């Protein structure tokens, strides 16, 4: 006689558990069937909006340092090494947070780690506005960096795990649009407040406000990831969320038992595990190069303008005059940052190519287009060509980063997806730290040297892009280990998932 559900011993790894009752003749359904057939309804739209707001708020906080760096250097009379440390320590702790919180998200759940890190980011962001000294400011940015590394990576994982194969690239486009919105918000606020007394403190305070809203929304409107619950055997909680999804989407809930396959937690070793070790190493290199370029170009663009590189000042039809007595950003440089931020949007549009021609082909093509754009940006022909190439670089770097996110989320199974995403995001931010540091360092010797580093890094990225990779377009997300190739897995599931629009499980 079976024990009551509350006293049954936990199933071992690999054992199949049925949610409602153990009945071998009862109809069963999987989490992939739930996700694919629930479609694109109110539940998915609500989740995307909330995670988008979280991403918006986090993005604004990430870019804050780039906006206020020159001002705090002036206020506290920082040396060049102290100035570089502000950016470096942010990305260092961002990497640590991404790595640590990704592991915790696989162990304790996506939702709980996400909410905690948002609150930490908000508190640290507000504290930065009232920092009495340079070292207190560094401590605040360290906490903020750690928390941002966690909530950004988990937010991407969380938003993708409840989306069907047909919606994942579109969802990533929306998420990256929120990233652009966060940076643009920071630039526009800077245009208004940065020239006031204590402008950078006002900027820091206003930038942290969306985090407060995001924390409240995440706490009350988001649920735990269904996929996380499934692989951890929390069948009753999973079934409640399944019923909630179908109710909010105005669909008939599935009948029968939810099939669950328990898995051990992922480890860092799984990130580069056989038989696809070479492919995962390629992905790691792409993450590092993409972030080096993406974050570096936002720092380099205004510096190119302030140096009037290749006549860029005349293109903006302005003069670079500042009467504060300090080397701070002028309105022209803030507008340059805003133009670069807007260029992120078409970059997101180009990332949608991966839904039409595949992840592998679009990734390789955009990386090589980025190489051509980088070369034209580095070779001074005319101011018009330089500005156009700069914008093209931002477009390509953005698309490269977006597709890297999609690829990573699709290549790894749920049991290790949080850890793998955290590790790659951490490595990417080490690339960002290296990019911002080297850009600042080489810029002192001449902008040409900083631009040359971009050409070298993108050349490495292009060579790695030529190496073979699996295609993941259209594949349902894996929850457990599978030795079958993703394409074959998709073909097995394709016939069943064609009825997604009906929203019922036959």
Short mmCIF file of C-alpha atoms in Angstrom, two decimals:
data_model
loop_
_atom_site.label_atom_id
_atom_site.label_comp_id
_atom_site.label_asym_id
_atom_site.label_seq_id
_atom_site.Cartn_x
_atom_site.Cartn_y
_atom_site.Cartn_z
CA UNK A 1 0.00 0.00 0.00
CA UNK A 2 1.59 3.31 -1.04
CA UNK A 3 2.29 5.92 1.58
CA UNK A 4 0.33 9.19 1.60
CA UNK A 5 1.95 11.78 -0.66
CA UNK A 6 3.22 13.87 2.26
CA UNK A 7 5.15 10.93 3.73
CA UNK A 8 6.43 9.27 0.57
CA UNK A 9 10.24 9.20 0.40
CA UNK A 10 11.85 11.45 -2.22
CA UNK A 11 12.52 9.88 -5.58
CA UNK A 12 16.07 9.24 -6.64
CA UNK A 13 17.73 10.95 -9.56
CA UNK A 14 16.30 9.74 -12.85
CA UNK A 15 13.07 8.37 -11.36
CA UNK A 16 9.80 9.42 -12.97
CA UNK A 17 7.26 10.92 -10.58
CA UNK A 18 3.60 11.60 -11.37
CA UNK A 19 2.02 14.70 -9.90
CA UNK A 20 -1.48 13.64 -8.93
CA UNK A 21 -1.37 9.92 -8.29
CA UNK A 22 0.76 7.00 -9.27
CA UNK A 23 -1.31 5.33 -11.96
CA UNK A 24 0.48 3.70 -14.90
CA UNK A 25 -2.60 3.87 -17.13
CA UNK A 26 -3.34 7.55 -16.45
CA UNK A 27 -2.52 10.03 -19.18
CA UNK A 28 0.75 11.90 -18.67
CA UNK A 29 2.13 15.18 -20.00
CA UNK A 30 5.55 16.84 -19.87
CA UNK A 31 6.67 20.35 -19.03
CA UNK A 32 7.60 20.95 -22.69
CA UNK A 33 4.04 20.11 -23.71
CA UNK A 34 2.77 22.58 -21.11
CA UNK A 35 5.05 25.34 -22.35
CA UNK A 36 4.53 24.75 -26.06
CA UNK A 37 0.76 24.43 -25.87
CA UNK A 38 0.09 27.25 -23.42
CA UNK A 39 1.04 29.57 -26.27
CA UNK A 40 1.56 33.30 -25.97
CA UNK A 41 -1.00 34.44 -23.45
CA UNK A 42 -1.49 36.76 -20.49
CA UNK A 43 0.82 34.72 -18.22
CA UNK A 44 3.78 34.93 -20.63
CA UNK A 45 3.09 38.61 -21.38
CA UNK A 46 2.95 39.50 -17.68
CA UNK A 47 6.16 37.60 -16.98
CA UNK A 48 7.93 39.25 -19.91
CA UNK A 49 6.84 42.72 -18.79
CA UNK A 50 8.04 42.20 -15.20
CA UNK A 51 11.37 40.63 -16.19
CA UNK A 52 11.77 43.39 -18.78
CA UNK A 53 11.34 46.06 -16.10
CA UNK A 54 13.90 44.24 -13.94
CA UNK A 55 16.32 44.18 -16.87
CA UNK A 56 15.62 47.87 -17.60
CA UNK A 57 16.41 48.82 -13.99
CA UNK A 58 19.54 46.65 -13.85
CA UNK A 59 20.82 48.02 -17.17
CA UNK A 60 20.38 51.60 -15.98
CA UNK A 61 22.38 50.81 -12.84
CA UNK A 62 25.15 49.06 -14.81
CA UNK A 63 25.67 52.10 -17.03
CA UNK A 64 25.55 54.59 -14.15
CA UNK A 65 29.30 54.40 -13.52
CA UNK A 66 30.11 55.32 -17.12
CA UNK A 67 27.94 58.42 -16.77
CA UNK A 68 29.23 59.72 -13.43
CA UNK A 69 32.84 58.48 -13.48
CA UNK A 70 34.41 61.78 -14.53
CA UNK A 71 32.40 63.67 -11.93
CA UNK A 72 33.44 61.51 -8.99
CA UNK A 73 37.03 61.69 -10.23
CA UNK A 74 36.77 65.47 -10.00
CA UNK A 75 35.00 65.54 -6.61
CA UNK A 76 37.41 63.18 -4.86
CA UNK A 77 40.50 64.08 -6.93
CA UNK A 78 41.09 60.49 -8.01
CA UNK A 79 44.20 59.23 -9.74
CA UNK A 80 43.98 57.34 -13.02
CA UNK A 81 44.38 54.01 -11.22
CA UNK A 82 41.64 54.88 -8.73
CA UNK A 83 39.37 55.92 -11.59
CA UNK A 84 39.97 52.63 -13.41
CA UNK A 85 39.30 50.70 -10.19
CA UNK A 86 35.70 52.02 -10.04
CA UNK A 87 34.81 50.28 -13.29
CA UNK A 88 37.01 47.24 -12.70
CA UNK A 89 35.58 46.46 -9.26
CA UNK A 90 32.02 46.72 -10.57
CA UNK A 91 32.64 44.14 -13.29
CA UNK A 92 34.76 41.95 -11.00
CA UNK A 93 31.95 41.62 -8.47
CA UNK A 94 29.44 41.38 -11.33
CA UNK A 95 31.32 38.29 -12.48
CA UNK A 96 31.43 36.81 -8.97
CA UNK A 97 27.72 37.50 -8.51
CA UNK A 98 26.80 35.98 -11.85
CA UNK A 99 28.78 32.84 -11.10
CA UNK A 100 27.56 32.46 -7.51
CA UNK A 101 23.91 33.37 -8.07
CA UNK A 102 23.69 31.17 -11.16
CA UNK A 103 24.67 28.20 -9.01
CA UNK A 104 22.24 29.23 -6.27
CA UNK A 105 19.47 29.59 -8.85
CA UNK A 106 20.00 25.96 -9.89
CA UNK A 107 20.05 24.86 -6.26
CA UNK A 108 17.43 27.00 -4.50
CA UNK A 109 15.28 28.34 -7.32
CA UNK A 110 15.21 31.16 -9.85
CA UNK A 111 12.56 33.32 -8.18
CA UNK A 112 13.99 33.55 -4.66
CA UNK A 113 17.51 34.42 -5.86
CA UNK A 114 16.15 36.92 -8.37
CA UNK A 115 14.08 38.83 -5.81
CA UNK A 116 16.88 38.93 -3.21
CA UNK A 117 19.43 40.26 -5.71
CA UNK A 118 17.05 42.96 -6.95
CA UNK A 119 16.56 44.25 -3.41
CA UNK A 120 20.33 44.25 -2.80
CA UNK A 121 20.92 46.16 -6.04
CA UNK A 122 18.31 48.77 -5.13
CA UNK A 123 19.66 49.34 -1.63
CA UNK A 124 23.25 49.57 -2.88
CA UNK A 125 22.22 51.93 -5.68
CA UNK A 126 20.54 54.34 -3.28
CA UNK A 127 23.50 54.13 -0.89
CA UNK A 128 25.85 55.20 -3.70
CA UNK A 129 24.01 58.51 -3.96
CA UNK A 130 24.91 59.32 -0.34
CA UNK A 131 28.48 57.97 -0.38
CA UNK A 132 30.65 60.23 1.83
CA UNK A 133 33.95 58.97 0.44
CA UNK A 134 35.58 57.15 -2.45
CA UNK A 135 36.06 53.92 -0.52
CA UNK A 136 32.47 53.85 0.71
CA UNK A 137 31.41 54.34 -2.91
CA UNK A 138 33.58 51.36 -3.94
CA UNK A 139 31.93 49.16 -1.29
CA UNK A 140 28.47 50.16 -2.51
CA UNK A 141 29.40 49.45 -6.14
CA UNK A 142 30.84 46.07 -5.11
CA UNK A 143 27.53 45.01 -3.54
CA UNK A 144 25.60 46.43 -6.49
CA UNK A 145 27.87 44.65 -8.97
CA UNK A 146 27.50 41.31 -7.19
CA UNK A 147 23.70 41.60 -7.11
CA UNK A 148 23.40 42.88 -10.69
CA UNK A 149 25.48 39.98 -11.98
CA UNK A 150 23.03 37.63 -10.34
CA UNK A 151 19.69 39.20 -11.22
CA UNK A 152 20.58 39.97 -14.85
CA UNK A 153 21.67 36.41 -15.66
CA UNK A 154 18.80 34.81 -13.75
CA UNK A 155 16.30 37.17 -15.34
CA UNK A 156 17.36 36.00 -18.80
CA UNK A 157 17.14 32.34 -17.77
CA UNK A 158 13.79 32.83 -16.06
CA UNK A 159 12.19 34.68 -18.98
CA UNK A 160 13.26 32.04 -21.50
CA UNK A 161 12.26 28.93 -19.57
CA UNK A 162 8.56 29.65 -19.89
CA UNK A 163 8.63 30.60 -23.57
CA UNK A 164 7.88 28.25 -26.45
CA UNK A 165 10.51 27.53 -29.08
CA UNK A 166 8.75 29.91 -31.48
CA UNK A 167 8.84 32.79 -28.98
CA UNK A 168 12.34 32.60 -27.50
CA UNK A 169 14.20 34.80 -30.01
CA UNK A 170 11.35 37.33 -30.03
CA UNK A 171 11.40 37.37 -26.23
CA UNK A 172 15.14 37.98 -26.20
CA UNK A 173 14.60 40.88 -28.61
CA UNK A 174 12.15 42.43 -26.14
CA UNK A 175 14.51 41.86 -23.22
CA UNK A 176 17.40 43.50 -25.07
CA UNK A 177 15.08 46.41 -25.95
CA UNK A 178 14.56 46.91 -22.22
CA UNK A 179 18.36 46.90 -21.82
CA UNK A 180 18.58 49.69 -24.39
CA UNK A 181 15.77 51.54 -22.62
CA UNK A 182 17.64 51.38 -19.31
CA UNK A 183 20.77 52.89 -20.79
CA UNK A 184 18.85 55.53 -22.71
CA UNK A 185 17.00 56.43 -19.49
CA UNK A 186 20.35 56.97 -17.75
CA UNK A 187 21.61 59.20 -20.59
CA UNK A 188 18.45 61.33 -20.69
CA UNK A 189 18.47 61.81 -16.91
CA UNK A 190 22.12 62.85 -17.18
CA UNK A 191 21.26 65.56 -19.72
CA UNK A 192 18.88 67.08 -17.16
CA UNK A 193 20.64 66.68 -13.80
CA UNK A 194 24.37 66.16 -14.29
CA UNK A 195 25.18 69.87 -14.56
CA UNK A 196 23.34 70.69 -11.31
CA UNK A 197 25.05 70.95 -7.95
CA UNK A 198 25.65 67.39 -6.67
CA UNK A 199 24.40 66.27 -10.08
CA UNK A 200 26.03 62.85 -9.96
CA UNK A 201 24.37 62.09 -6.61
CA UNK A 202 20.97 63.08 -7.97
CA UNK A 203 21.70 60.91 -11.02
CA UNK A 204 22.60 57.92 -8.82
CA UNK A 205 19.42 58.30 -6.75
CA UNK A 206 17.08 58.64 -9.74
CA UNK A 207 18.78 55.73 -11.51
CA UNK A 208 18.11 53.47 -8.51
CA UNK A 209 14.37 54.22 -8.38
CA UNK A 210 13.32 51.72 -11.11
CA UNK A 211 14.99 49.00 -9.01
CA UNK A 212 12.55 49.65 -6.19
CA UNK A 213 9.62 49.23 -8.59
CA UNK A 214 11.20 46.10 -10.10
CA UNK A 215 11.72 44.52 -6.67
CA UNK A 216 8.07 44.99 -5.70
CA UNK A 217 6.79 43.66 -9.04
CA UNK A 218 9.11 40.63 -8.89
CA UNK A 219 8.06 39.83 -5.35
CA UNK A 220 4.32 39.85 -5.99
CA UNK A 221 3.84 39.00 -9.69
CA UNK A 222 6.38 36.30 -10.50
CA UNK A 223 6.28 32.59 -9.66
CA UNK A 224 9.03 30.03 -9.35
CA UNK A 225 10.24 28.64 -12.68
CA UNK A 226 8.11 25.68 -13.71
CA UNK A 227 11.11 23.89 -15.17
CA UNK A 228 13.06 24.27 -11.92
CA UNK A 229 10.19 22.78 -9.94
CA UNK A 230 9.87 19.88 -12.38
CA UNK A 231 13.49 18.74 -12.25
CA UNK A 232 13.49 19.06 -8.45
CA UNK A 233 10.43 16.85 -8.02
CA UNK A 234 8.22 19.58 -6.54
CA UNK A 235 5.23 18.21 -8.37
CA UNK A 236 2.43 19.78 -6.34
CA UNK A 237 3.87 23.28 -6.72
CA UNK A 238 4.49 22.62 -10.40
CA UNK A 239 0.92 21.45 -10.95
CA UNK A 240 -0.45 24.61 -9.29
CA UNK A 241 1.60 26.78 -11.63
CA UNK A 242 0.46 24.73 -14.65
CA UNK A 243 -3.18 25.33 -13.67
CA UNK A 244 -2.44 29.04 -13.09
CA UNK A 245 -0.82 29.40 -16.53
CA UNK A 246 -3.77 27.88 -18.33
CA UNK A 247 -6.30 29.83 -16.26
CA UNK A 248 -4.60 33.18 -16.93
CA UNK A 249 -4.29 32.29 -20.63
CA UNK A 250 -8.01 31.38 -20.67
CA UNK A 251 -7.34 27.80 -21.76
CA UNK A 252 -8.57 24.44 -20.55
CA UNK A 253 -6.03 22.96 -18.13
CA UNK A 254 -4.36 19.70 -19.10
CA UNK A 255 -5.73 16.48 -17.67
CA UNK A 256 -3.65 13.69 -16.25
CA UNK A 257 -0.33 13.64 -14.44
CA UNK A 258 2.71 15.84 -14.89
CA UNK A 259 5.76 13.73 -15.64
CA UNK A 260 8.86 14.72 -13.70
CA UNK A 261 12.42 13.47 -14.09
CA UNK A 262 14.62 14.37 -11.16
CA UNK A 263 18.17 15.54 -11.84
CA UNK A 264 21.19 16.32 -9.71
CA UNK A 265 22.23 19.96 -9.56
CA UNK A 266 24.57 21.27 -12.20
CA UNK A 267 28.20 22.02 -11.44
CA UNK A 268 30.80 24.24 -13.05
CA UNK A 269 32.36 21.11 -14.57
CA UNK A 270 29.11 20.55 -16.51
CA UNK A 271 29.58 23.88 -18.29
CA UNK A 272 32.35 22.39 -20.44
CA UNK A 273 31.34 18.73 -20.21
CA UNK A 274 31.85 16.17 -22.99
CA UNK A 275 30.88 15.42 -25.69
CA UNK A 276 30.50 19.09 -26.67
CA UNK A 277 33.49 20.53 -24.81
CA UNK A 278 34.97 22.21 -27.88
CA UNK A 279 31.67 23.88 -28.69
CA UNK A 280 31.29 25.17 -25.14
CA UNK A 281 34.84 26.58 -25.21
CA UNK A 282 33.94 28.45 -28.41
CA UNK A 283 30.91 29.88 -26.66
CA UNK A 284 33.10 31.06 -23.76
CA UNK A 285 35.45 32.88 -26.15
CA UNK A 286 32.47 34.53 -27.87
CA UNK A 287 31.11 35.75 -24.54
CA UNK A 288 34.44 37.30 -23.58
CA UNK A 289 35.02 38.97 -26.96
CA UNK A 290 31.41 40.20 -27.31
CA UNK A 291 31.43 41.86 -23.89
CA UNK A 292 34.90 43.36 -24.42
CA UNK A 293 33.61 45.06 -27.56
CA UNK A 294 30.09 45.93 -26.39
CA UNK A 295 31.10 47.66 -23.17
CA UNK A 296 34.32 49.06 -24.57
CA UNK A 297 32.62 50.88 -27.44
CA UNK A 298 30.32 52.77 -25.07
CA UNK A 299 33.39 54.10 -23.28
CA UNK A 300 35.36 54.74 -26.47
CA UNK A 301 32.64 56.58 -28.42
CA UNK A 302 32.49 59.74 -26.25
CA UNK A 303 36.30 59.76 -25.99
CA UNK A 304 36.57 59.71 -29.79
CA UNK A 305 34.20 62.67 -29.84
CA UNK A 306 36.07 64.62 -27.16
CA UNK A 307 39.33 64.12 -29.13
CA UNK A 308 37.58 65.17 -32.34
CA UNK A 309 38.77 61.92 -33.90
CA UNK A 310 38.45 62.16 -37.68
CA UNK A 311 36.40 65.37 -37.41
CA UNK A 312 33.56 63.86 -35.34
CA UNK A 313 32.84 67.15 -33.55
CA UNK A 314 31.84 68.80 -36.82
CA UNK A 315 29.47 65.89 -37.49
CA UNK A 316 27.68 66.65 -34.20
CA UNK A 317 27.78 70.38 -35.09
CA UNK A 318 28.90 71.41 -31.60
CA UNK A 319 31.95 72.50 -29.64
CA UNK A 320 33.51 70.70 -26.71
CA UNK A 321 33.63 73.47 -24.10
CA UNK A 322 33.26 72.90 -20.37
CA UNK A 323 33.35 75.65 -17.74
CA UNK A 324 33.24 73.55 -14.57
CA UNK A 325 36.99 73.39 -14.14
CA UNK A 326 36.91 69.59 -14.40
CA UNK A 327 37.16 67.17 -17.28
CA UNK A 328 33.53 66.01 -17.24
CA UNK A 329 31.17 64.95 -19.98
CA UNK A 330 29.53 67.76 -21.95
CA UNK A 331 26.01 67.63 -23.39
CA UNK A 332 27.48 66.66 -26.75
CA UNK A 333 29.07 63.58 -25.21
CA UNK A 334 25.83 62.63 -23.46
CA UNK A 335 24.06 62.92 -26.81
CA UNK A 336 26.77 60.73 -28.33
CA UNK A 337 26.03 58.12 -25.65
CA UNK A 338 22.31 58.44 -26.36
CA UNK A 339 22.89 57.90 -30.09
CA UNK A 340 24.94 54.80 -29.31
CA UNK A 341 22.18 53.57 -26.97
CA UNK A 342 19.55 54.00 -29.69
CA UNK A 343 21.78 51.99 -32.06
CA UNK A 344 21.24 49.03 -29.74
CA UNK A 345 17.65 48.74 -31.03
CA UNK A 346 18.50 47.83 -34.65
CA UNK A 347 21.10 45.47 -33.21
CA UNK A 348 18.26 43.66 -31.46
CA UNK A 349 16.36 43.61 -34.75
CA UNK A 350 19.29 41.94 -36.48
CA UNK A 351 19.41 39.30 -33.76
CA UNK A 352 15.98 38.20 -35.01
CA UNK A 353 17.76 36.77 -38.05
CA UNK A 354 18.47 33.72 -35.91
CA UNK A 355 14.77 32.80 -36.17
CA UNK A 356 14.89 32.87 -39.97
CA UNK A 357 18.30 31.54 -41.01
CA UNK A 358 19.31 29.79 -37.79
CA UNK A 359 21.43 30.62 -34.77
CA UNK A 360 24.67 29.32 -36.23
CA UNK A 361 24.51 31.13 -39.60
CA UNK A 362 23.25 34.46 -38.23
CA UNK A 363 25.84 34.43 -35.41
CA UNK A 364 28.72 33.86 -37.84
CA UNK A 365 27.44 36.42 -40.36
CA UNK A 366 26.89 39.19 -37.82
CA UNK A 367 30.30 38.63 -36.22
CA UNK A 368 32.02 39.02 -39.60
CA UNK A 369 29.94 42.11 -40.38
CA UNK A 370 31.13 43.45 -37.02
CA UNK A 371 34.74 42.88 -38.08
CA UNK A 372 34.25 44.92 -41.25
CA UNK A 373 32.56 47.71 -39.27
CA UNK A 374 35.36 47.71 -36.69
CA UNK A 375 38.00 48.09 -39.38
CA UNK A 376 36.16 51.02 -40.98
CA UNK A 377 35.75 52.66 -37.56
CA UNK A 378 39.49 52.32 -36.95
CA UNK A 379 40.60 53.75 -40.30
CA UNK A 380 39.92 57.47 -40.50
CA UNK A 381 38.42 58.14 -43.94
CA UNK A 382 35.84 60.86 -43.28
CA UNK A 383 33.84 61.87 -40.20
CA UNK A 384 30.68 60.53 -41.85
CA UNK A 385 32.26 57.11 -42.44
CA UNK A 386 33.66 56.98 -38.89
CA UNK A 387 30.32 57.83 -37.26
CA UNK A 388 28.45 55.37 -39.49
CA UNK A 389 30.98 52.64 -38.72
CA UNK A 390 30.72 53.38 -34.98
CA UNK A 391 26.94 52.96 -35.10
CA UNK A 392 27.31 49.80 -37.22
CA UNK A 393 29.71 48.40 -34.62
CA UNK A 394 27.17 48.99 -31.85
CA UNK A 395 24.49 47.27 -33.96
CA UNK A 396 26.69 44.24 -34.61
CA UNK A 397 28.06 43.99 -31.06
CA UNK A 398 24.49 44.12 -29.71
CA UNK A 399 23.26 41.41 -32.08
CA UNK A 400 26.27 39.23 -31.25
CA UNK A 401 25.56 39.53 -27.52
CA UNK A 402 21.84 38.80 -27.94
CA UNK A 403 22.42 35.65 -30.00
CA UNK A 404 25.07 34.47 -27.52
CA UNK A 405 22.39 34.67 -24.80
CA UNK A 406 19.91 32.70 -26.90
CA UNK A 407 22.50 30.09 -27.86
CA UNK A 408 23.61 29.58 -24.25
CA UNK A 409 20.08 29.19 -22.91
CA UNK A 410 19.21 26.65 -25.61
CA UNK A 411 22.38 24.55 -25.48
CA UNK A 412 22.20 23.72 -21.77
CA UNK A 413 19.60 21.60 -19.97
CA UNK A 414 17.55 23.00 -17.09
CA UNK A 415 19.54 21.19 -14.38
CA UNK A 416 22.63 23.25 -15.26
CA UNK A 417 21.21 26.20 -17.22
CA UNK A 418 21.49 28.66 -14.33
CA UNK A 419 25.06 27.64 -13.56
CA UNK A 420 26.13 27.67 -17.21
CA UNK A 421 24.54 31.03 -17.89
CA UNK A 422 26.07 32.46 -14.72
CA UNK A 423 29.53 31.18 -15.64
CA UNK A 424 29.42 32.54 -19.20
CA UNK A 425 27.96 35.85 -18.06
CA UNK A 426 30.72 36.06 -15.43
CA UNK A 427 33.41 35.37 -18.01
CA UNK A 428 31.77 37.89 -20.31
CA UNK A 429 31.94 40.58 -17.66
CA UNK A 430 35.61 39.80 -17.09
CA UNK A 431 35.93 40.56 -20.79
CA UNK A 432 33.99 43.78 -20.19
CA UNK A 433 36.31 44.70 -17.32
CA UNK A 434 39.33 44.01 -19.53
CA UNK A 435 37.77 45.98 -22.38
CA UNK A 436 36.98 49.07 -20.33
CA UNK A 437 40.36 48.97 -18.58
CA UNK A 438 42.41 48.51 -21.75
CA UNK A 439 40.34 51.08 -23.62
CA UNK A 440 41.08 53.63 -20.88
CA UNK A 441 44.75 52.61 -20.65
CA UNK A 442 45.46 52.54 -24.39
CA UNK A 443 43.51 55.74 -24.93
CA UNK A 444 46.19 57.62 -22.94
CA UNK A 445 48.68 56.61 -25.67
CA UNK A 446 46.30 57.46 -28.49
CA UNK A 447 42.81 56.55 -29.64
CA UNK A 448 44.32 54.57 -32.51
CA UNK A 449 45.77 52.02 -30.06
CA UNK A 450 42.39 51.52 -28.38
CA UNK A 451 40.77 51.04 -31.79
CA UNK A 452 43.47 48.54 -32.77
CA UNK A 453 42.59 46.42 -29.73
CA UNK A 454 39.01 46.27 -31.02
CA UNK A 455 40.20 45.00 -34.40
CA UNK A 456 42.33 42.30 -32.76
CA UNK A 457 39.56 41.08 -30.45
CA UNK A 458 36.94 41.02 -33.22
CA UNK A 459 39.35 39.14 -35.49
CA UNK A 460 39.70 36.43 -32.84
CA UNK A 461 35.92 36.37 -32.48
CA UNK A 462 35.52 35.95 -36.25
CA UNK A 463 37.96 33.05 -36.43
CA UNK A 464 36.18 31.20 -33.63
CA UNK A 465 32.83 31.83 -35.34
CA UNK A 466 34.01 29.74 -38.31
CA UNK A 467 34.27 26.63 -36.11
CA UNK A 468 31.36 24.13 -36.29
CA UNK A 469 28.45 24.47 -33.87
CA UNK A 470 25.11 22.75 -33.35
CA UNK A 471 21.96 24.40 -34.63
CA UNK A 472 19.33 24.98 -31.94
CA UNK A 473 16.66 26.89 -33.87
CA UNK A 474 13.20 25.48 -33.09
CA UNK A 475 14.42 23.05 -30.44
CA UNK A 476 12.42 22.72 -27.24
CA UNK A 477 14.48 23.33 -24.12
CA UNK A 478 15.98 20.24 -22.55
CA UNK A 479 15.30 19.60 -18.88
CA UNK A 480 17.34 16.43 -18.34
CA UNK A 481 20.45 15.02 -19.91
CA UNK A 482 20.11 13.79 -23.44
CA UNK A 483 22.79 12.32 -25.65
CA UNK A 484 20.61 12.87 -28.70
CA UNK A 485 21.48 15.93 -30.79
CA UNK A 486 19.17 18.89 -30.32
CA UNK A 487 18.02 18.74 -33.92
CA UNK A 488 16.96 15.14 -33.56
CA UNK A 489 15.22 15.92 -30.29
CA UNK A 490 13.28 18.67 -32.01
CA UNK A 491 12.20 16.41 -34.86
CA UNK A 492 10.85 13.87 -32.37
CA UNK A 493 8.78 16.57 -30.63
CA UNK A 494 7.72 18.52 -33.72
CA UNK A 495 4.64 16.53 -34.59
CA UNK A 496 3.27 16.82 -31.04
CA UNK A 497 3.88 20.57 -30.71
CA UNK A 498 2.15 21.58 -33.93
CA UNK A 499 -1.18 21.79 -32.01
CA UNK A 500 0.13 24.61 -29.79
CA UNK A 501 -2.61 27.04 -30.85
CA UNK A 502 -5.35 24.82 -29.42
CA UNK A 503 -3.87 24.99 -25.92
CA UNK A 504 -5.06 21.54 -24.85
CA UNK A 505 -3.36 18.22 -24.43
CA UNK A 506 -5.21 15.49 -26.26
#
